[in-house]
Coordinates of C-alpha atoms in Angstrom, one line a residue:
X1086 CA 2.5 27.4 11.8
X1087 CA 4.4 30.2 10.4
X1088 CA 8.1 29.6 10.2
X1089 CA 9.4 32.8 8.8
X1090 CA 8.6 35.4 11.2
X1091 CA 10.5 36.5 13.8
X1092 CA 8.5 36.2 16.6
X1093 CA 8.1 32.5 16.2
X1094 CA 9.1 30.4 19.2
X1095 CA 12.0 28.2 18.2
X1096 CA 13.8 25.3 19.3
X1097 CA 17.7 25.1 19.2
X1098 CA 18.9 21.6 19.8
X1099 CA 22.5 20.3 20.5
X1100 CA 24.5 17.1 21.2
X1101 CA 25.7 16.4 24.6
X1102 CA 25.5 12.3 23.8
X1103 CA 25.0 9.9 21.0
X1104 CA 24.1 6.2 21.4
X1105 CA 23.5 4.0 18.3
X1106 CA 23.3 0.2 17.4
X1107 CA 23.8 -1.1 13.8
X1108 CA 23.1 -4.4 12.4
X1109 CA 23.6 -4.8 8.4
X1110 CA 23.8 -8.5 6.5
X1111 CA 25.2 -7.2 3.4
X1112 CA 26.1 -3.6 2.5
X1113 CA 24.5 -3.6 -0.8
X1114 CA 21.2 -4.0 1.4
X1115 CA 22.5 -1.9 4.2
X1116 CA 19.2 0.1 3.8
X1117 CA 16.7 -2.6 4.3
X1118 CA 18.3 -4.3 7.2
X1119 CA 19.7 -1.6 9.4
X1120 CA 18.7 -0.9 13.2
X1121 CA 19.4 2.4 14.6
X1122 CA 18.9 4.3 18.1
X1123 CA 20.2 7.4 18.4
X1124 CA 19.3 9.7 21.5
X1125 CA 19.6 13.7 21.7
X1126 CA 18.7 16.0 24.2
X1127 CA 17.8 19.2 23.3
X1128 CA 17.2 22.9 25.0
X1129 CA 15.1 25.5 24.2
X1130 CA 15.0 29.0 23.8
X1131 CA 12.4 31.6 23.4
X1132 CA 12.0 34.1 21.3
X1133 CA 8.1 35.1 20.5
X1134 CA 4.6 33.5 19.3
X1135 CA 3.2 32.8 16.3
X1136 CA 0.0 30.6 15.7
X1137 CA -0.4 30.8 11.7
X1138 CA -0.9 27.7 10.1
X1139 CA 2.1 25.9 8.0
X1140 CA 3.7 27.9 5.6
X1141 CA 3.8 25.0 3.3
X1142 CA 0.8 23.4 3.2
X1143 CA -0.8 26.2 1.4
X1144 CA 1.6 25.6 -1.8
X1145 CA 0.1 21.8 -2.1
X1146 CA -3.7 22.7 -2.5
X1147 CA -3.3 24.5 -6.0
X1148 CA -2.1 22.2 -8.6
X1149 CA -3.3 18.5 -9.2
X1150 CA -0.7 15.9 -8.3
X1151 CA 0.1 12.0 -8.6
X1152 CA -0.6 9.6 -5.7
X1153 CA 2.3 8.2 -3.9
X1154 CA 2.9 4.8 -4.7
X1155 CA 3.4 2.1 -2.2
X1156 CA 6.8 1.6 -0.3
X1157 CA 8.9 -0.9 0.6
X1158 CA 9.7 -2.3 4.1
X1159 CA 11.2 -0.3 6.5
X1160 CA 14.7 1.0 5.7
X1161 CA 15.4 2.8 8.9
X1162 CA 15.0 2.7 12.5
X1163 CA 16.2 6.1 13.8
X1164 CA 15.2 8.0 17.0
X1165 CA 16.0 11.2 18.5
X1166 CA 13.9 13.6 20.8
X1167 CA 13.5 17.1 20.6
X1168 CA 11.7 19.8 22.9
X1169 CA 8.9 22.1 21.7
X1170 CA 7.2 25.3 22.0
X1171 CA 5.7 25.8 18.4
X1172 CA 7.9 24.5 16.2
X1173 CA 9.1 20.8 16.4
X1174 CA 12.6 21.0 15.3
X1175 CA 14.5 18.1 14.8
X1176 CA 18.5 17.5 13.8
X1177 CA 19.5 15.3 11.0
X1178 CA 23.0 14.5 9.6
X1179 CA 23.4 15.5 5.8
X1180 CA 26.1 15.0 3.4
X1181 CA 29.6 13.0 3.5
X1182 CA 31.2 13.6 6.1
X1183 CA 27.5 14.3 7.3
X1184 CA 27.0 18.2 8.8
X1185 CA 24.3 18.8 11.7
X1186 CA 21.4 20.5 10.3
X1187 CA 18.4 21.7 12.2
X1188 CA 14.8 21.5 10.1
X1189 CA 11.2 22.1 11.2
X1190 CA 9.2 18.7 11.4
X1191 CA 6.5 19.6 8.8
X1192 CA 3.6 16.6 7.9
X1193 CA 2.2 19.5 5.5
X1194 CA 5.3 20.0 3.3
X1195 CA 6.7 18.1 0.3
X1196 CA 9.9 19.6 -0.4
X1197 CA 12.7 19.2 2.2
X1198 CA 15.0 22.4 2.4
X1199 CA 18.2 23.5 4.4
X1200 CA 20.5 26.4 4.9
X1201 CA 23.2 26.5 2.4
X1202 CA 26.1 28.5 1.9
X1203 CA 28.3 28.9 -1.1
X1204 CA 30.8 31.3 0.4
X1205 CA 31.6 31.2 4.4
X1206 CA 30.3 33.8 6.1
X1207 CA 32.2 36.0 8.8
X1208 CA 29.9 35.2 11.5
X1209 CA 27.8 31.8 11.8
X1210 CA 24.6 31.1 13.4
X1211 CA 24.3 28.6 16.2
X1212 CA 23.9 25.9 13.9
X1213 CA 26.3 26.6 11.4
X1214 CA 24.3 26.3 7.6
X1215 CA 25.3 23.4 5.0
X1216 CA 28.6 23.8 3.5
X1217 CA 28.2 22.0 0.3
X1218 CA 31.8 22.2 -0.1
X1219 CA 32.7 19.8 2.8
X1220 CA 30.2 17.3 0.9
X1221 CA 31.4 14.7 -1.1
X1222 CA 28.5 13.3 -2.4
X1223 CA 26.3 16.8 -2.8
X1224 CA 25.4 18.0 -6.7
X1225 CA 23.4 20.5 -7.9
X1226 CA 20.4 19.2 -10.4
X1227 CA 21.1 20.8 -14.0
X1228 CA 18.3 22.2 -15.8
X1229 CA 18.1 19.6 -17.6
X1230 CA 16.8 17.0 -15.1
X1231 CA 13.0 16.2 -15.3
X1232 CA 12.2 17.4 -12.1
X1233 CA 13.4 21.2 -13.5
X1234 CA 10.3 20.8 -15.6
X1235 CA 7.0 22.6 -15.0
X1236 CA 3.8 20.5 -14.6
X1237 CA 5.6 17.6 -12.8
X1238 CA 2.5 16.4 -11.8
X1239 CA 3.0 16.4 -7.7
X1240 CA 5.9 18.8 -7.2
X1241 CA 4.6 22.1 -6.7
X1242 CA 7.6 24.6 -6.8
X1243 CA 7.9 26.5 -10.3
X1244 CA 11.4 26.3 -10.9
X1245 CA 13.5 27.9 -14.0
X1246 CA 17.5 27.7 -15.1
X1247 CA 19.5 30.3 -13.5
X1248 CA 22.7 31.3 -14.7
X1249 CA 24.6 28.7 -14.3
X1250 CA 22.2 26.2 -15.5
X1251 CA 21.3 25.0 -12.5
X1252 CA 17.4 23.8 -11.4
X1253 CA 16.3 27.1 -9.7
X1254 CA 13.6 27.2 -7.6
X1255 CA 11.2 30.5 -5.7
X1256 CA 7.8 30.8 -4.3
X1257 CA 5.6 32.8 -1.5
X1258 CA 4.9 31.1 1.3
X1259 CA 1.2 31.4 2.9
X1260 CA 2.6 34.1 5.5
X1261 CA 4.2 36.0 2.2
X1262 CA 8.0 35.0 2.7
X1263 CA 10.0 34.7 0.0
X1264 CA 12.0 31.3 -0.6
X1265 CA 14.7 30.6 -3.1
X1266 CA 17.1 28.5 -3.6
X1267 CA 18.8 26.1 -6.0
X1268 CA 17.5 21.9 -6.3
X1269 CA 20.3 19.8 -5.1
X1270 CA 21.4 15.9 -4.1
X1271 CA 22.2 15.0 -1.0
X1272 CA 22.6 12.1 1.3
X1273 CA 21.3 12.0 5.1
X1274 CA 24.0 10.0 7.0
X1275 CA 23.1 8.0 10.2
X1276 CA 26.3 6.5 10.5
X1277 CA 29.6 5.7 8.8
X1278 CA 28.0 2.5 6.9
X1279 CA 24.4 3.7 7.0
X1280 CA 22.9 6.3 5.1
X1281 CA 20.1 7.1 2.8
X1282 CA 20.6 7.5 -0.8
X1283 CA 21.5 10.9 -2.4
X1284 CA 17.6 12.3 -3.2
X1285 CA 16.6 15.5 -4.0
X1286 CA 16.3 19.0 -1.6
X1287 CA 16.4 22.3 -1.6
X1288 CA 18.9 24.0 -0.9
X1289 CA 18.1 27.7 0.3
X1290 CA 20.9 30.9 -0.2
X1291 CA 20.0 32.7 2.4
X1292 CA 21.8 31.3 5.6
X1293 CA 19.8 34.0 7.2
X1294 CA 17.1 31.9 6.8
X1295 CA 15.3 30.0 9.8
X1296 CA 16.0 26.4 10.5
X1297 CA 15.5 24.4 7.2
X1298 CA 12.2 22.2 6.4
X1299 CA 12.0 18.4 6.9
X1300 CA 9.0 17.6 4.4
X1301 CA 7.1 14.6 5.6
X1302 CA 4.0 14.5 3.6
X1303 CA 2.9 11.9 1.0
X1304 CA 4.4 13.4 -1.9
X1305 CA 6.8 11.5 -4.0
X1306 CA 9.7 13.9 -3.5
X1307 CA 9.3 13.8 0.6
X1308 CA 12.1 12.9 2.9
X1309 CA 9.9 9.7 3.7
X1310 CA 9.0 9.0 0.2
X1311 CA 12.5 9.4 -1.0
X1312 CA 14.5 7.7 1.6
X1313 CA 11.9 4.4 1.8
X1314 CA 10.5 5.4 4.9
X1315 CA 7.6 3.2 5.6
X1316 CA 6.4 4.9 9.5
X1317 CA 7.7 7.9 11.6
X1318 CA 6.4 8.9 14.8
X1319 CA 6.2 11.8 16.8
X1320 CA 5.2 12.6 20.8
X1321 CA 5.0 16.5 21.9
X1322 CA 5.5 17.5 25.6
X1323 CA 3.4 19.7 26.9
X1324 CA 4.0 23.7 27.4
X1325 CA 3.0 24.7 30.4
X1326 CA 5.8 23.6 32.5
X1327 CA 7.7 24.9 35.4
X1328 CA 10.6 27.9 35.0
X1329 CA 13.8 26.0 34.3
X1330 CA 12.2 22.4 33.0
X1331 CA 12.9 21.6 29.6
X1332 CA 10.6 18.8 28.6
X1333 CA 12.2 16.5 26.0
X1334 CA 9.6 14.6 23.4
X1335 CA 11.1 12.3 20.6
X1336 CA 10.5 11.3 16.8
X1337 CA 11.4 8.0 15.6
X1338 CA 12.0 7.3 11.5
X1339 CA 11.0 3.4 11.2
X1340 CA 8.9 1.1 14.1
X1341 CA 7.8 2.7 17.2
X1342 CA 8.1 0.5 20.2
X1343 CA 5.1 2.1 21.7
X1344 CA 2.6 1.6 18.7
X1345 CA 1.3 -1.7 20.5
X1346 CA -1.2 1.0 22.6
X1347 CA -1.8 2.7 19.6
X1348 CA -5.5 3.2 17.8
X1349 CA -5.6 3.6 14.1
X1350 CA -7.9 5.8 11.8
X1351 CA -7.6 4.8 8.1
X1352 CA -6.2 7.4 5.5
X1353 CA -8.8 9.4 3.2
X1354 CA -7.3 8.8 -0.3
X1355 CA -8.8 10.4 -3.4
X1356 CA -9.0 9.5 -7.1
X1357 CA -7.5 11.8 -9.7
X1358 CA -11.0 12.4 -10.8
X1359 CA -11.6 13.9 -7.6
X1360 CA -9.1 16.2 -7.2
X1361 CA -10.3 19.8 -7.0
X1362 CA -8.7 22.8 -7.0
X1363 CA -8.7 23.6 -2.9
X1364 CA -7.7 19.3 -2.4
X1365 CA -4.7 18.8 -1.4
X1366 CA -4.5 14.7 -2.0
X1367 CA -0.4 14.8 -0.8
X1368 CA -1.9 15.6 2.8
X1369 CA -2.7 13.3 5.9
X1370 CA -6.3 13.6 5.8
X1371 CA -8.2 12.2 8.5
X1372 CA -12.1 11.2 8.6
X1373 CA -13.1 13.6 11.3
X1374 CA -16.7 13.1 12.4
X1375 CA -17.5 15.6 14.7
X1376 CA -16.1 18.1 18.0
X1377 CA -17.4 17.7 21.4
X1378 CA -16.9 20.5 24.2
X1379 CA -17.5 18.8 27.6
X1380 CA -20.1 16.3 27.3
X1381 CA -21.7 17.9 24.4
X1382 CA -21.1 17.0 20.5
X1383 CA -21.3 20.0 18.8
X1384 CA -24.2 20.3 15.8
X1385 CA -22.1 20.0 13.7
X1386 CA -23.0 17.8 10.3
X1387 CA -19.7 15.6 9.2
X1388 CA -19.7 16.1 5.8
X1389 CA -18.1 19.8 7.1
X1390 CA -14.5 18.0 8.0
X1391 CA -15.2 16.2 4.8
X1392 CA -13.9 17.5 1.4
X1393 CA -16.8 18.4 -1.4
X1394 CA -16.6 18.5 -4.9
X1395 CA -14.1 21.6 -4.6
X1396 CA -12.1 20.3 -2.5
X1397 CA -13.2 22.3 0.6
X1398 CA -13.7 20.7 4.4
X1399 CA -10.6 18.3 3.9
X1400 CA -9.5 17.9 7.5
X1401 CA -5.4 17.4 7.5
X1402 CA -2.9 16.9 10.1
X1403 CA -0.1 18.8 9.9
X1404 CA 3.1 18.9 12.5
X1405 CA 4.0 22.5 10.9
X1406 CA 0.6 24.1 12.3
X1407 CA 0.4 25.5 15.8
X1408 CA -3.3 26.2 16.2
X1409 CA -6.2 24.2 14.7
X1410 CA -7.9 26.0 12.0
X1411 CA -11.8 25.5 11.4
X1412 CA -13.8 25.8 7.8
X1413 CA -16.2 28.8 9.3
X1414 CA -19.2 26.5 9.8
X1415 CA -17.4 24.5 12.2
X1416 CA -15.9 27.5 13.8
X1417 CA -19.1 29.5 14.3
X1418 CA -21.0 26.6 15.7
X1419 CA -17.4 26.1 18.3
X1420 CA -17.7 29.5 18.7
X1421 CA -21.3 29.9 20.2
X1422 CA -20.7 27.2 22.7
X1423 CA -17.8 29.4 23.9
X1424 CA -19.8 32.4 24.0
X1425 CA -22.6 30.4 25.8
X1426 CA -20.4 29.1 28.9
X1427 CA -17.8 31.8 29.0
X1428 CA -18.8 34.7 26.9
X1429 CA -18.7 37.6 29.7
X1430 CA -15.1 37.0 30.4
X1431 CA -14.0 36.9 26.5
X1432 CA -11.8 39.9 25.6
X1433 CA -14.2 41.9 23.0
X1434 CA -13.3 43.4 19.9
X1435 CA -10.2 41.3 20.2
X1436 CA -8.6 38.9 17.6
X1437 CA -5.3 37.9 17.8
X1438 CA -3.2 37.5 14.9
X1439 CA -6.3 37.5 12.4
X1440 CA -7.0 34.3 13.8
X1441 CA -8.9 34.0 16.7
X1442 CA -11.7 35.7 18.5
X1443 CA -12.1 33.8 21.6
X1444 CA -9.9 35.1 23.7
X1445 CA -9.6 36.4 27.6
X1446 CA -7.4 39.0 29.3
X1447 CA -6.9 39.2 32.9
X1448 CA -9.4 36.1 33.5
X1449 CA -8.9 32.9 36.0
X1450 CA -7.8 30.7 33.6
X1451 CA -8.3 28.0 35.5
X1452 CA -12.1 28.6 35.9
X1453 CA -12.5 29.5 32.0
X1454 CA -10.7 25.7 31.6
X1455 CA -13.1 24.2 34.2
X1456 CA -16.3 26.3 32.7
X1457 CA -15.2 25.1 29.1
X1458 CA -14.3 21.3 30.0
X1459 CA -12.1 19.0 27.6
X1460 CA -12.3 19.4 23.8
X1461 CA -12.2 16.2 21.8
X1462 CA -12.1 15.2 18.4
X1463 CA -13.6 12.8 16.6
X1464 CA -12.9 10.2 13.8
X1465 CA -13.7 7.0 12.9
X1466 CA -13.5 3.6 14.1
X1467 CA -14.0 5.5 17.9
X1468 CA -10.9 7.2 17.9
X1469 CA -10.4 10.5 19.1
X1470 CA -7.8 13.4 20.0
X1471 CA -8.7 14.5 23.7
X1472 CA -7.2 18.2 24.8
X1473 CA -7.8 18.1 28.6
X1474 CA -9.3 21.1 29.9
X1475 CA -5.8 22.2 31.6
X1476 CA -4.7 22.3 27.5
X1477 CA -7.1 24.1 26.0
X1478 CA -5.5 27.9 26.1
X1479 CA -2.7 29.5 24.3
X1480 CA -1.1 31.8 26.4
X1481 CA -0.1 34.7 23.3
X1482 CA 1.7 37.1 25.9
X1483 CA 0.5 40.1 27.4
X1484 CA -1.8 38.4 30.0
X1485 CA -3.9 37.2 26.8
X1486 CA -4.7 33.4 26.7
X1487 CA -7.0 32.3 24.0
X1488 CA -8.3 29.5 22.8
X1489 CA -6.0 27.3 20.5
X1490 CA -8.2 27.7 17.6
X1491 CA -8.3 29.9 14.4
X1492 CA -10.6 30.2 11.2
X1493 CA -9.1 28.2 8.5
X1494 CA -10.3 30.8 6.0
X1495 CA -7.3 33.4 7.0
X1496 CA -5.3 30.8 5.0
X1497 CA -6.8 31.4 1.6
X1498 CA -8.2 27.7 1.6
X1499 CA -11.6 26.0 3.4
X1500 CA -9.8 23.0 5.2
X1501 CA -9.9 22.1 8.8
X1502 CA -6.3 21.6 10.1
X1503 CA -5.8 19.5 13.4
X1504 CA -2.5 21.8 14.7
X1505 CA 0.6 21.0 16.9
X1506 CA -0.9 22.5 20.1
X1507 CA -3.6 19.5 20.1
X1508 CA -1.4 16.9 19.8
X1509 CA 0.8 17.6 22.9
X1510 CA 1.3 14.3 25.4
X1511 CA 0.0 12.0 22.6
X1512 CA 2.0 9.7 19.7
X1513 CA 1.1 10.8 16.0
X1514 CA 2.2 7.6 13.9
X1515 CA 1.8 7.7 10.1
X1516 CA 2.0 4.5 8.4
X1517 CA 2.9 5.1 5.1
X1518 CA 2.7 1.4 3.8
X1519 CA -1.0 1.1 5.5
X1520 CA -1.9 4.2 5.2
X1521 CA -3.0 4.3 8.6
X1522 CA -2.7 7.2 11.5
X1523 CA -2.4 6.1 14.5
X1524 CA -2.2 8.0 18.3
X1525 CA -1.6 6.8 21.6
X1526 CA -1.7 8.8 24.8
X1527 CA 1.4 9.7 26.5
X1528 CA 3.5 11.7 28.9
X1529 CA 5.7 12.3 26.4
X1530 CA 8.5 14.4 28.4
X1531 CA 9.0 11.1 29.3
X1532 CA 8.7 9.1 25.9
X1533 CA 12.0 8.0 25.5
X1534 CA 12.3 4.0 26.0

């Protein structure tokens, strides 16, 4: 989704308790044999809509990049929960003494970012940005580090030496925001004797910012590359809930205790002589098979969620996207099915956002639902992503609900992206070591064990 514009719905998290347990044999392998639970509840507030895909992702699927190697055994096991409307915002402790920061869970992104700030500003957000100052174990990467180079071969940000000689780094997001910042060291600190090492993130100037990025994908300079992370899990509650609740889902870095009800779909991985220019091999692809609407399976052949020899037709999942975004065959075909059981009550000559045309305006809902049925997604090995019929509409304000899916071609790339809003009241589980997805169905407002 698009997490620069200010009508996205964001989630603002704070402590009211902390709970954690630590076991460590010897602190030279504190990262290897360390348990953690920690518990925080979150609140939310609103603030808009936005359904465009992940502002991230899109950097990824231009440049040809190196496949992440294998990882070592679990360093972490580290829970919190967080509440969701579009974003899935999460709160991690950086630095020494660590500092609360607030970053957008994000499967499509590589490079994890926060707020910085050099000089204190008179007034501070909510959540105060990083104050690199209070840090004792932050640096700033010199020009001279290898990472400051161009053509690293799967780190996408072009980066040059500012003026102080520091590793500078600025790009356009898909959405056309601006991002800059400097390439720093820093340490995420679970506790006072466990902590990651000091790895590599951006660190943004402009505290005006929005929340910071947590990149989780399966590049080598991701938060779960970098700090050993061998699984993470998420579970998203749902969002039509009643005035005053405040559904609470959580995200766990290390073992799930649920993932004994979990089914698994194998990673698509691809040889460097495949990769194509509109591939993006640092993504969670999934072998999707095909799209049914009620009873019926869509005609719709699987080598379209596939990638060809350009790279087109990969189908991703990505935490940072709200809707799910089609390749236009897939969409067209989707589309007629609409138009075929509910196509009098659709809004015409409406699109919302440049995204979707299927859309309704002063419509039973509950009848387009029922008229419409489940959707469900498939992959392989049987497994599939079910949105019940009661989750099947986005309600985009002003009496508009529409369905929760967009054409992927709006992005600038041909790939099928399995959003956010279809993953609500299930587990996502990415097992990095495996290379294995796995999902589980859930009520996850109540997810916490």
């Amino acid at each position: 989704m698009s997490l620069f514009q200010s009508n996205t719905l964001f989630l603002w998290l704070c402590f009211s308790s902390l709970l954690f347990t630590l076991s460590t044999q010897e602190k030279e392998k504190q990262h290897a044999s360390t348990s953690i639970s920690l518990s925080f509840p979150l609140k939310t507030v609103r603030l808009g809509s936005s359904p465009n895909a992940s502002a991230t992702f899109r950097n990824s699927l231009l440049l040809k990049f190196r496949r992440n190697p294998r990882l070592k055994a679990a360093s972490y096991n580290y829970k919190l929960s967080f509440q969701y409307s579009m974003a899935l915002i999460v709160s991690l402790p950086i630095g020494t003494p660590p500092q609360t920061q607030e970053m957008v869970l994000d499967t499509g992104s590589q490079l994890s970012w926060i707020k910085c700030h050099m000089k204190a500003p008179k007034r501070f957000p909510p959540t105060p940005p990083f104050d690199p100052s209070r840090s004792s174990t932050f640096s700033v990467l010199p020009c001279t580090n290898p990472i400051c180079k161009p053509r690293v071969p799967d780190f996408t940000l072009p980066t040059t030496c500012d003026q102080n000689r520091f590793c500078h780094y600025s790009y356009f997001y898909a959405d056309g925001t601006f991002a800059e910042g400097n390439l720093v060291r820093e340490k995420f600190t679970f506790s006072p004797s466990v902590s990651t090492p000091p790895f590599i993130l951006g660190c943004a100037k402009d505290p005006s910012d929005t929340k910071g990025i947590l990149g989780m994908n399966l590049g080598r300079l991701s938060f779960a590359s970098q700090a050993k992370i061998t699984k993470f899990s998420y579970c998203v509650p749902t969002r039509k809930t009643k005035p005053g609740s405040f559904p609470t889902g959580s995200f766990y870095l290390g073992n799930n205790p649920n993932s004994r009800w979990f089914k698994y779909v194998d990673l698509l991985t691809f040889p460097k002589s495949q990769r194509a220019p509109n591939l993006d091999p640092l993504a969670f692809t999934l072998p999707m098979q095909g799209i049914r609407i009620g009873a019926k399976k869509l005609n719709i052949p699987p080598s379209v969620f596939r990638p060809d020899p350009s790279g087109s037709g990969q189908t991703m999942i990505d935490s940072g996207s709200d809707f799910t975004f089609l390749v236009d065959e897939a969409y067209n075909t989707l589309r007629e099915e609409i138009v075929r059981r509910v196509g009098p009550k659709m809004k015409r000559g409406y699109v919302y956002a440049g995204v979707t045309d299927m859309c309704f305006q002063g419509a039973n809902t509950a009848e387009i639902e029922r008229l419409v049925g489940d959707m469900v997604f498939e992959f392989d090995k049987g497994v599939e992503i079910v949105a019940p019929k009661e989750r099947i509409l986005a309600d985009v304000g002003g009496g508009i609900h529409c369905l929760a899916i967009g054409r992927s071609n709006i992005l600038g790339a041909a790939s099928n992206i399995i959003g956010n809003f279809h993953q609500q009241n299930l587990w996502v589980e990415f097992d990095l070591v495996r290379r294995k997805v796995g999902f589980g169905k859930a009520v996850c407002s109540r997810s916490s064990v």
